[in-house]
Coordinates of C-alpha atoms and ligand atoms in Angstrom, one line a residue:
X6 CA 30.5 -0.7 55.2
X7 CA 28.5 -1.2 52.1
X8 CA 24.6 -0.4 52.0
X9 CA 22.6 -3.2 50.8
X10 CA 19.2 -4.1 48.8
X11 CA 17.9 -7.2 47.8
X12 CA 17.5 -7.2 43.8
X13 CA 15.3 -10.4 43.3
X14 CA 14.1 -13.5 44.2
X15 CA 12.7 -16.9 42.8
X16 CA 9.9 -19.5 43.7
X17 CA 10.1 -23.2 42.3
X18 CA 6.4 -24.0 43.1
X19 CA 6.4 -27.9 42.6
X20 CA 3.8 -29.6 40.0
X21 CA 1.4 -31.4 41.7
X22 CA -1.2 -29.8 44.7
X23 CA -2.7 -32.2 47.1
X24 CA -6.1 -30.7 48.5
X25 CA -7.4 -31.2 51.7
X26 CA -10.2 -33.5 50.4
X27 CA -7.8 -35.4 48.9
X28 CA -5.5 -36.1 51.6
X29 CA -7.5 -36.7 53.9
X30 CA -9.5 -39.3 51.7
X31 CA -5.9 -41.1 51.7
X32 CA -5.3 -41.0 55.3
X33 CA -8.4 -41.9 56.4
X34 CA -8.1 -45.2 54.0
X35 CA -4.7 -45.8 55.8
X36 CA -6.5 -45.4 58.6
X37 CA -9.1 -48.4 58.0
X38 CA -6.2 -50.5 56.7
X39 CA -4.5 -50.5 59.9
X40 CA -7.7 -50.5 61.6
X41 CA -8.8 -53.7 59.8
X42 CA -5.3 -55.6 60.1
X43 CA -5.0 -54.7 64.0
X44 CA -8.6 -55.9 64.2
X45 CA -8.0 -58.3 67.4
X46 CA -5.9 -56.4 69.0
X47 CA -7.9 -53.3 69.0
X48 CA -11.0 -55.9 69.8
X49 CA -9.1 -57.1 73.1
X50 CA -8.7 -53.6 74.0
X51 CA -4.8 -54.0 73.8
X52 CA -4.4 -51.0 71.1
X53 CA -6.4 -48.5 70.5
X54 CA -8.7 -47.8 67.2
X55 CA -6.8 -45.0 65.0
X56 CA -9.1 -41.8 64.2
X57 CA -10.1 -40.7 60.7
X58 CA -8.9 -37.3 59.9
X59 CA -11.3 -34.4 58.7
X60 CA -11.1 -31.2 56.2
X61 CA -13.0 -29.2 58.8
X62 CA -10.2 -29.5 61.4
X63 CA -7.4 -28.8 58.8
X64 CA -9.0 -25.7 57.6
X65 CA -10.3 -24.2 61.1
X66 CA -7.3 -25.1 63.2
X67 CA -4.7 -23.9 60.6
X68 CA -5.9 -22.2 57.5
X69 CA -4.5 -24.3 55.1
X70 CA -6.3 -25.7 51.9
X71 CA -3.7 -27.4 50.1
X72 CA -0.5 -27.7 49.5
X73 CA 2.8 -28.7 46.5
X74 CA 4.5 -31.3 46.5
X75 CA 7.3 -32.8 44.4
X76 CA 5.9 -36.3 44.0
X77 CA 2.2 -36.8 44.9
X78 CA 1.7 -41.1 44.2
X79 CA 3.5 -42.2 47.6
X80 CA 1.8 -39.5 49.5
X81 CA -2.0 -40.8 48.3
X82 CA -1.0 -44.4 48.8
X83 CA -2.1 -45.6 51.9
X84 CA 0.3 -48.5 51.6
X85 CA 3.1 -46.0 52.0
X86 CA 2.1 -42.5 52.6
X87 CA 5.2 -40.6 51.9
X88 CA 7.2 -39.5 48.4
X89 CA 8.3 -41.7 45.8
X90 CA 11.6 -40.3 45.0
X91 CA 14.2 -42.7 42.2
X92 CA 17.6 -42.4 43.5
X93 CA 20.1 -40.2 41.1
X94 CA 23.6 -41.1 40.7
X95 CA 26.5 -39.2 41.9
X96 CA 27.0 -37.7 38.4
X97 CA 23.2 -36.6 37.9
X98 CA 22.5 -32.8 39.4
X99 CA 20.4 -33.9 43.3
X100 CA 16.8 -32.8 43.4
X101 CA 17.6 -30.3 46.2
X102 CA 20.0 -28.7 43.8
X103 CA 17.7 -28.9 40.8
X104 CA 14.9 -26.6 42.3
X105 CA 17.1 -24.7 43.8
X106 CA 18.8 -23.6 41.0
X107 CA 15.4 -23.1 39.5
X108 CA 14.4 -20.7 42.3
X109 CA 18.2 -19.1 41.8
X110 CA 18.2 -18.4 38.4
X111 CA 14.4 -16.9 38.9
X112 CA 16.2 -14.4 41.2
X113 CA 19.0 -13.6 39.0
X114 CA 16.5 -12.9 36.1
X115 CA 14.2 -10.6 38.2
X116 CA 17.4 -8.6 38.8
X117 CA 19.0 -8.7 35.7
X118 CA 22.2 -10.4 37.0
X119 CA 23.8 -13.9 35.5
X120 CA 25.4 -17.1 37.8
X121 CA 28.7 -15.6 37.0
X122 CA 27.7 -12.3 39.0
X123 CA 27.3 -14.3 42.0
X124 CA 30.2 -14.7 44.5
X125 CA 28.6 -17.1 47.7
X126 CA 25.6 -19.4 47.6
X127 CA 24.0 -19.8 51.2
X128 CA 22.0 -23.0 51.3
X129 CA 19.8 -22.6 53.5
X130 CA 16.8 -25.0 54.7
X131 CA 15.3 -26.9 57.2
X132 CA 16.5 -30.5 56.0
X133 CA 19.4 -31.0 53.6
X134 CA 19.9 -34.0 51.7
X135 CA 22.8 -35.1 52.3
X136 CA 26.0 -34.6 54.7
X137 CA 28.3 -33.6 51.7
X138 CA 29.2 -32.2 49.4
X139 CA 27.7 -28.8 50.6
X140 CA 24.1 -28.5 48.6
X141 CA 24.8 -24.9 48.2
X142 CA 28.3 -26.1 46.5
X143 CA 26.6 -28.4 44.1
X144 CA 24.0 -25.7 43.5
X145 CA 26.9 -22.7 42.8
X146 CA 28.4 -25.3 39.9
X147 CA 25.0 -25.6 38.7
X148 CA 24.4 -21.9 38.0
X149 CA 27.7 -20.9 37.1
X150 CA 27.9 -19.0 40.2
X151 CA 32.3 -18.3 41.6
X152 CA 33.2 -17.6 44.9
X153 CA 32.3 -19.8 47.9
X154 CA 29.0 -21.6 49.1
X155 CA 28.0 -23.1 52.4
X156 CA 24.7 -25.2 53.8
X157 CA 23.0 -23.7 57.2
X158 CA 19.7 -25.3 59.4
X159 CA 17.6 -23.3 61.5
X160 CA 14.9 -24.9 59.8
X161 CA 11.6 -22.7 59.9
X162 CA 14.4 -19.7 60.3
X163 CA 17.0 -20.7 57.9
X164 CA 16.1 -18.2 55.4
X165 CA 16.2 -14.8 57.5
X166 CA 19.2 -16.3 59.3
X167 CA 20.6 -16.7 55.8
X168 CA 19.8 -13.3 54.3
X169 CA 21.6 -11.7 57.7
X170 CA 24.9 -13.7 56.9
X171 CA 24.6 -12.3 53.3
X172 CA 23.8 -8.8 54.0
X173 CA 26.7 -9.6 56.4
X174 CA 29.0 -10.9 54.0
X175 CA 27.6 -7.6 51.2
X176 CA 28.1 -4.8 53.3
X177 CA 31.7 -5.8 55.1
X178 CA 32.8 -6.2 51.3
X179 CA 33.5 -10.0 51.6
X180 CA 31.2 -10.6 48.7
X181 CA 29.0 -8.4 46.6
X182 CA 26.5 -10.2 45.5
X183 CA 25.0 -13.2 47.4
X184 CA 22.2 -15.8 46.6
X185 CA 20.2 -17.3 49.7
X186 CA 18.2 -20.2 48.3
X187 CA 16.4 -22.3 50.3
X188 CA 14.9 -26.0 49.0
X189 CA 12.2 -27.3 51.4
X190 CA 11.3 -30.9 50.6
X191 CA 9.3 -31.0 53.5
X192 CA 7.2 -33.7 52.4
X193 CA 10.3 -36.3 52.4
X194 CA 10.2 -35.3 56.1
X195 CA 6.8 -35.1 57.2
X196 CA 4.9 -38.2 58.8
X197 CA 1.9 -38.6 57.0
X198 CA 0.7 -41.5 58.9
X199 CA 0.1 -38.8 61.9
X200 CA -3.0 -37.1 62.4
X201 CA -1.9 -34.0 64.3
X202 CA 0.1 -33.2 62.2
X203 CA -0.5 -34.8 58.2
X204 CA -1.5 -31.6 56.7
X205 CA 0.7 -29.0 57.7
X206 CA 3.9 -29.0 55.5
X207 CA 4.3 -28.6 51.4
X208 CA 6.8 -28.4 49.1
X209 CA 8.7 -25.3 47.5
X210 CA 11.9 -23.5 47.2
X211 CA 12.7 -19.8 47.4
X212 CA 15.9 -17.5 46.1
X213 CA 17.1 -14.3 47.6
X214 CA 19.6 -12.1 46.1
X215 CA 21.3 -9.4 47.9
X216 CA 23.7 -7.0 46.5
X217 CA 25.9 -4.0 47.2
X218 CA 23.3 -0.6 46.4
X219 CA 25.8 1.0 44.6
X220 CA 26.3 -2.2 42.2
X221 CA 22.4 -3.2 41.9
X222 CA 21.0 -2.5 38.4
X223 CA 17.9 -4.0 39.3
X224 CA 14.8 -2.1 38.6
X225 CA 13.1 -3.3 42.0
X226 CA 15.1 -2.7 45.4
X227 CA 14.4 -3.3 48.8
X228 CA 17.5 -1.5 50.9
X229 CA 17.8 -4.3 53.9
X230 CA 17.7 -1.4 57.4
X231 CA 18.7 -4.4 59.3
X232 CA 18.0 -7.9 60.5
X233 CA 18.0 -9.2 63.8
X234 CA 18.0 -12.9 64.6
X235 CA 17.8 -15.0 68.4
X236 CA 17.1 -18.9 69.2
X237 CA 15.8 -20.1 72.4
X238 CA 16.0 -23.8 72.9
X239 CA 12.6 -26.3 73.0
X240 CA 12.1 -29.5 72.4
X241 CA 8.5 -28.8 71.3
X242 CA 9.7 -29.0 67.4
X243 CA 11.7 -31.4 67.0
X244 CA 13.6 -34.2 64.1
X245 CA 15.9 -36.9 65.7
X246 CA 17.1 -38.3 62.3
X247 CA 21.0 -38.1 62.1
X248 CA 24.1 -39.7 61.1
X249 CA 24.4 -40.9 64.5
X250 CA 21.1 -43.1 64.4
X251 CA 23.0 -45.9 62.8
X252 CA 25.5 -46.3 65.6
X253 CA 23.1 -45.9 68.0
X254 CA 21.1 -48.8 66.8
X255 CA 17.9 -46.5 66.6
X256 CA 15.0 -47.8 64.6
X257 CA 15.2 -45.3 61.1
X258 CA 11.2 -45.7 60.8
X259 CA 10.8 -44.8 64.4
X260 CA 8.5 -41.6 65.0
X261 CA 11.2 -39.6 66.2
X262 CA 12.9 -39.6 63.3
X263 CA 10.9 -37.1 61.1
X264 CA 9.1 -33.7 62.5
X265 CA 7.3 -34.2 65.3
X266 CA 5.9 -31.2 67.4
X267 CA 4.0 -30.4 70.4
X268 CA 1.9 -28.0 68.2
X269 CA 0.1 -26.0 71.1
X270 CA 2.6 -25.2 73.1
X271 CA 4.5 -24.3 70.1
X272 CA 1.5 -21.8 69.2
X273 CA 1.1 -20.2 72.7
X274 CA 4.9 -20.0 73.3
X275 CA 6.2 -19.0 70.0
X276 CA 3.5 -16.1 68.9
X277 CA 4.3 -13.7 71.8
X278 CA 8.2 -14.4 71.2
X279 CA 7.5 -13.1 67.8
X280 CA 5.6 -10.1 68.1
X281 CA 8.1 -8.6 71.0
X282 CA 11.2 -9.5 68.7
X283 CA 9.6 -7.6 65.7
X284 CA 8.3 -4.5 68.1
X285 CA 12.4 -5.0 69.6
X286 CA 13.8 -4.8 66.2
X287 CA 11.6 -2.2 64.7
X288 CA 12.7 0.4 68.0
X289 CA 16.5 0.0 67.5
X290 CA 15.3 2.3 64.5
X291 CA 13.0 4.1 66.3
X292 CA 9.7 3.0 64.1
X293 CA 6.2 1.7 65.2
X294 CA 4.4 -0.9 64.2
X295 CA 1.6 1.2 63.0
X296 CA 4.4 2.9 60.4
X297 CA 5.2 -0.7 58.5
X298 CA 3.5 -1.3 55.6
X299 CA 3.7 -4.9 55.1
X300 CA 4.8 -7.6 57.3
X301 CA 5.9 -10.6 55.4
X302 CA 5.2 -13.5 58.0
X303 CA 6.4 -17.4 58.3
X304 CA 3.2 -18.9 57.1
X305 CA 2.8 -22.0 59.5
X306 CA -0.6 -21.1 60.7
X307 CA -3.7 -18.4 60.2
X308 CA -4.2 -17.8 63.9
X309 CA -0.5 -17.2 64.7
X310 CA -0.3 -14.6 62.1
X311 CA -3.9 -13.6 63.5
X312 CA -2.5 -13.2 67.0
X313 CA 0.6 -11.7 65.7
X314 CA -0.6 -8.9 63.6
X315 CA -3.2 -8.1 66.9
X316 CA -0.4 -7.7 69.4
X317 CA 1.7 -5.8 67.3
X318 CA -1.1 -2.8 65.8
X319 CA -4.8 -3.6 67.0
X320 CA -7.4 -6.0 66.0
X321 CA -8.9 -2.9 63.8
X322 CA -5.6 -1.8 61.9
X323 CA -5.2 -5.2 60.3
X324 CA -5.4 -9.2 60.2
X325 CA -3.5 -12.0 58.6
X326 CA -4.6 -12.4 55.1
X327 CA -5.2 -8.8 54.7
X328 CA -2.9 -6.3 52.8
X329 CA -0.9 -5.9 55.7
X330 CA 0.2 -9.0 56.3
X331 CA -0.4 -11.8 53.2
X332 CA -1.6 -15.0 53.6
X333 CA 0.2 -17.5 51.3
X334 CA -0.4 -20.7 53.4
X335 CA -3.7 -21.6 52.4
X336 CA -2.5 -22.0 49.0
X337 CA 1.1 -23.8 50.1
X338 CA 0.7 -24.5 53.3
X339 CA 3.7 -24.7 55.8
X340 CA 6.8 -24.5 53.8
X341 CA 9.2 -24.2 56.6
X342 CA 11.6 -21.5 56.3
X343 CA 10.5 -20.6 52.5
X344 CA 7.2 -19.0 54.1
X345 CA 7.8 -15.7 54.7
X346 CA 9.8 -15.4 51.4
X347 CA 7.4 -17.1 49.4
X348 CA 5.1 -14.0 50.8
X349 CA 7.6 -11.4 50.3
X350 CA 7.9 -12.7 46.8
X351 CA 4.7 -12.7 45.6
X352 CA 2.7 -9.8 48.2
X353 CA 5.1 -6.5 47.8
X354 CA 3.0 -4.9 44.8
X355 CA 1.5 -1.6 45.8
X356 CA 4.2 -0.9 47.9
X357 CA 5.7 3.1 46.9
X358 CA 9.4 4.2 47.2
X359 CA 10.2 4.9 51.2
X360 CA 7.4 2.3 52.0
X361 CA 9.0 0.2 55.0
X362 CA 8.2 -3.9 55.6
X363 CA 9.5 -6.6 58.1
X364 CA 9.8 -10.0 57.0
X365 CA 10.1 -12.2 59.7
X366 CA 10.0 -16.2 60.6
X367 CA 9.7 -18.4 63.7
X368 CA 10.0 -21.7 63.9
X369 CA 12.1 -24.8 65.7
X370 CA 14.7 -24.2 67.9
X371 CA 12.7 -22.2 68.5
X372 CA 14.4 -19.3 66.0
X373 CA 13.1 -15.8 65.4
X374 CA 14.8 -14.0 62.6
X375 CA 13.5 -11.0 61.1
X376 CA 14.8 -8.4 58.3
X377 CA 13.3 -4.7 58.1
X378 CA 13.4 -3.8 54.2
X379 CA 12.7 -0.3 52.9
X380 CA 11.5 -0.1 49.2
X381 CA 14.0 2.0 46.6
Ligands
CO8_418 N1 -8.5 -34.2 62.1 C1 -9.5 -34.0 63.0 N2 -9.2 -33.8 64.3 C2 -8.0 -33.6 64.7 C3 -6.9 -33.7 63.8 C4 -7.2 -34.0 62.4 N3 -6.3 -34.1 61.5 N4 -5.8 -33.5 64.4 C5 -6.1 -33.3 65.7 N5 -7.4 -33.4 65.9 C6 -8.2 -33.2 67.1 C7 -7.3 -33.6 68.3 O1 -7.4 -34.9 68.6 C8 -8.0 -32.7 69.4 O2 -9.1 -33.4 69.9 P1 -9.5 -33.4 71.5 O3 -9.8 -31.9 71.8 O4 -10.8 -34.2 71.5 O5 -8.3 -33.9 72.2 C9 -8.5 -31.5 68.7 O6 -8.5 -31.8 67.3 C10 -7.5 -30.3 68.9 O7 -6.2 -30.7 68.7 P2 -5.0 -29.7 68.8 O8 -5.1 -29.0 70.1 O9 -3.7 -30.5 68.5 O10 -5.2 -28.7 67.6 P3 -4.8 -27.2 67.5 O11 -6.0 -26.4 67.5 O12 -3.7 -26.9 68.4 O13 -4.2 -27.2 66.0 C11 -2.0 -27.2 64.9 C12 -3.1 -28.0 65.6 C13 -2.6 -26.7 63.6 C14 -0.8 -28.0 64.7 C15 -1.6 -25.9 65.7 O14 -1.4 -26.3 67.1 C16 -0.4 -25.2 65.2 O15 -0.4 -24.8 64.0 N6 0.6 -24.9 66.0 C17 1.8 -24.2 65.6 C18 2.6 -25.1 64.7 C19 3.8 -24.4 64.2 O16 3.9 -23.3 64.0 N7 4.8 -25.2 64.0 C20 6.0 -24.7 63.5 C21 6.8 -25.8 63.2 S1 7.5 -25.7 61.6 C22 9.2 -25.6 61.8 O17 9.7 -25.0 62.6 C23 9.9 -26.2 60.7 C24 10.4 -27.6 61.1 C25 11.2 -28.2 60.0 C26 10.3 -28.7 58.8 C27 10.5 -30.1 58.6 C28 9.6 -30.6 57.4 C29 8.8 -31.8 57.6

């Protein structure tokens, strides 16, 4: 058994932001539209009036400000209200592939590594886009990268999940040096047109790449203690879209078919699942809470991490957005299982040599994963 460390990681942070102000100044104008053309009906009291959005609520109820996306036109257009995306040909490199070789290579550079060094790519994300070929196996080709690659889902988990079959993979010597990159196009998945839940989810993509310690040349190191990963099932969070909808004669616009959640009970259930898994995972190594340093958390809303960070040391040792445990989703807002990475990747200055974190995420499925890092 191999010790391992992860030597980098990337962020592809797309080019356009959409602020609050601005989306909701779209929706709201969708909002009229409909209004307007449904004027009878809604008159005659056989639908009901659709209700404008507001910055207040998005801010208060879930910290975010703004968020990236990839293509920001068909988003603002309340004649459409989701991406614009032109189709590329089987011979051009897929959009899902292009970032995330971006965020790859970002990772190998930070660790002073080449594609060629690489022997498994681990796709994984909450939405792929396609069945196959394997995104990770398009993305291997596109880096130079040998060995093997493979596409998993947990969606808001797929990263840790990921990272826990490469340290896996690293330290029973199947591979030595493993890239986990995970393209989240939320915003080709997200239903814009619905007010409970238009705001939450942005664009990004993250890299992470783990390597055998006594290999890693890197001058950063995180040593990975150990990761611990569990799913309960719920319908609260929850994507019908499929290969199967076709054959079941299922409308392709129909609500189901992008996310759709049930976004307090999600909240109430899901934040005191995640603080017992991290307390459970940090005593298999026999360490507090009140010994971590940083805890890297998936970034879907302020008052979960809030909650979180409460249950696990005391309202007075720390809250979200503090040192202790960074805040990224105001800026990017719910990036599904890129979150805690995204954090991890741009809050682990200050940290000293010994200096223990947890990343962790939670999300659909529901799906906890977390992985307790000591720095080098
Ligand atoms: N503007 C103004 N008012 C609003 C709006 C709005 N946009 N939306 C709702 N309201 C109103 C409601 O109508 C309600 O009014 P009333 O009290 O009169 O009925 C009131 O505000 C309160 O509504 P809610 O109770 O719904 O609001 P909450 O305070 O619960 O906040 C949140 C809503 C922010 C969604 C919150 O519940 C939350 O963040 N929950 C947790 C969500 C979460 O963590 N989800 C994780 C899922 S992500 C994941 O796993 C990845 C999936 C794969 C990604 C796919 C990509 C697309």
């Amino acid at each position: 058994m191999h010790a391992v460390v992860i030597s980098g990681t990337g962020l592809y942070q797309p080019p356009h932001t959409i602020s609050n102000a601005e989306l909701v100044e779209a929706f709201n104008r969708y909002v009229d539209l409909q209004n307007e053309q449904h004027a009878a009906a809604i008159a005659a009291g056989d639908r009901a009036p659709l209700t404008h959005s507001s910055v207040e609520f998005i801010e208060k109820a879930s910290g975010i400000k703004q968020r990236y996306v990839i293509e920001k036109g068909g988003v603002l257009d309340p004649t459409r209200m989701y991406p614009r995306f032109a189709e590329r040909g089987d011979e051009e490199l897929s959009l899902m592939a292009e970032i995330g070789a971006e965020a790859c290579r970002q990772a190998l550079a930070a660790a002073g590594r080449q594609g060629s060094d690489v022997d498994a790519v681990f796709c994984a994300a909450a939405n792929m886009q396609r069945a196959y070929p394997a995104m990770a196996v398009e993305i291997q080709q596109a880096i130079g990268a040998g060995g093997y690659g493979f596409d998993m889902n947990v969606a808001c988990s797929s990263a840790t999940f990921g990272i826990e079959q490469a340290v896996n993979a690293v330290r029973s010597g199947t591979a030595k040096c493993v890239l986990v990159v995970s393209p989240e196009i939320t915003s080709a998945h997200l239903e814009w047109r619905d007010r409970d839940c238009h705001f939450i989810f942005g664009d990004v993509c993250t890299a992470v790449l783990i390597e055998r310690a006594d290999l890693a040349t890197a001058t950063e190191q995180w040593e990975v203690l150990g990761t611990k990963l569990v799913t309960q099932f719920s319908n609260a969070i929850r994507n019908n879209f499929g290969f199967m909808n076709r054959s079941e004669d299922s409308d392709p616009g129909a609500r189901d078919k992008t996310f759709k959640q049930e976004g307090r009970k999600v909240f109430k259930e899901v934040v005191p699942m995640a603080a017992a898994h991290i307390e459970a995972h940090l005593a298999t190594m026999e360490l507090q809470p009140s010994a971590i340093k940083r805890f890297w958390l998936h970034q879907a809303n302020l008052g979960m991490n809030q909650l979180i960070i409460k249950k696990l040391v005391g309202a007075e040792a720390g809250v979200a957005g503090s040192e202790l445990a960074p805040l990224i989703l105001d800026e990017f807002a719910n990036t599904a299982s890129a979150g805690s990475i995204i954090a991890f990747h741009k809050h682990r200055a200050g940290l000293q040599s010994g200096d223990t974190g947890v990343i962790c995420s939670f999300g659909a499925g529901y799906s906890i994963g977390s992985v307790i890092v000591r720095k080098h």
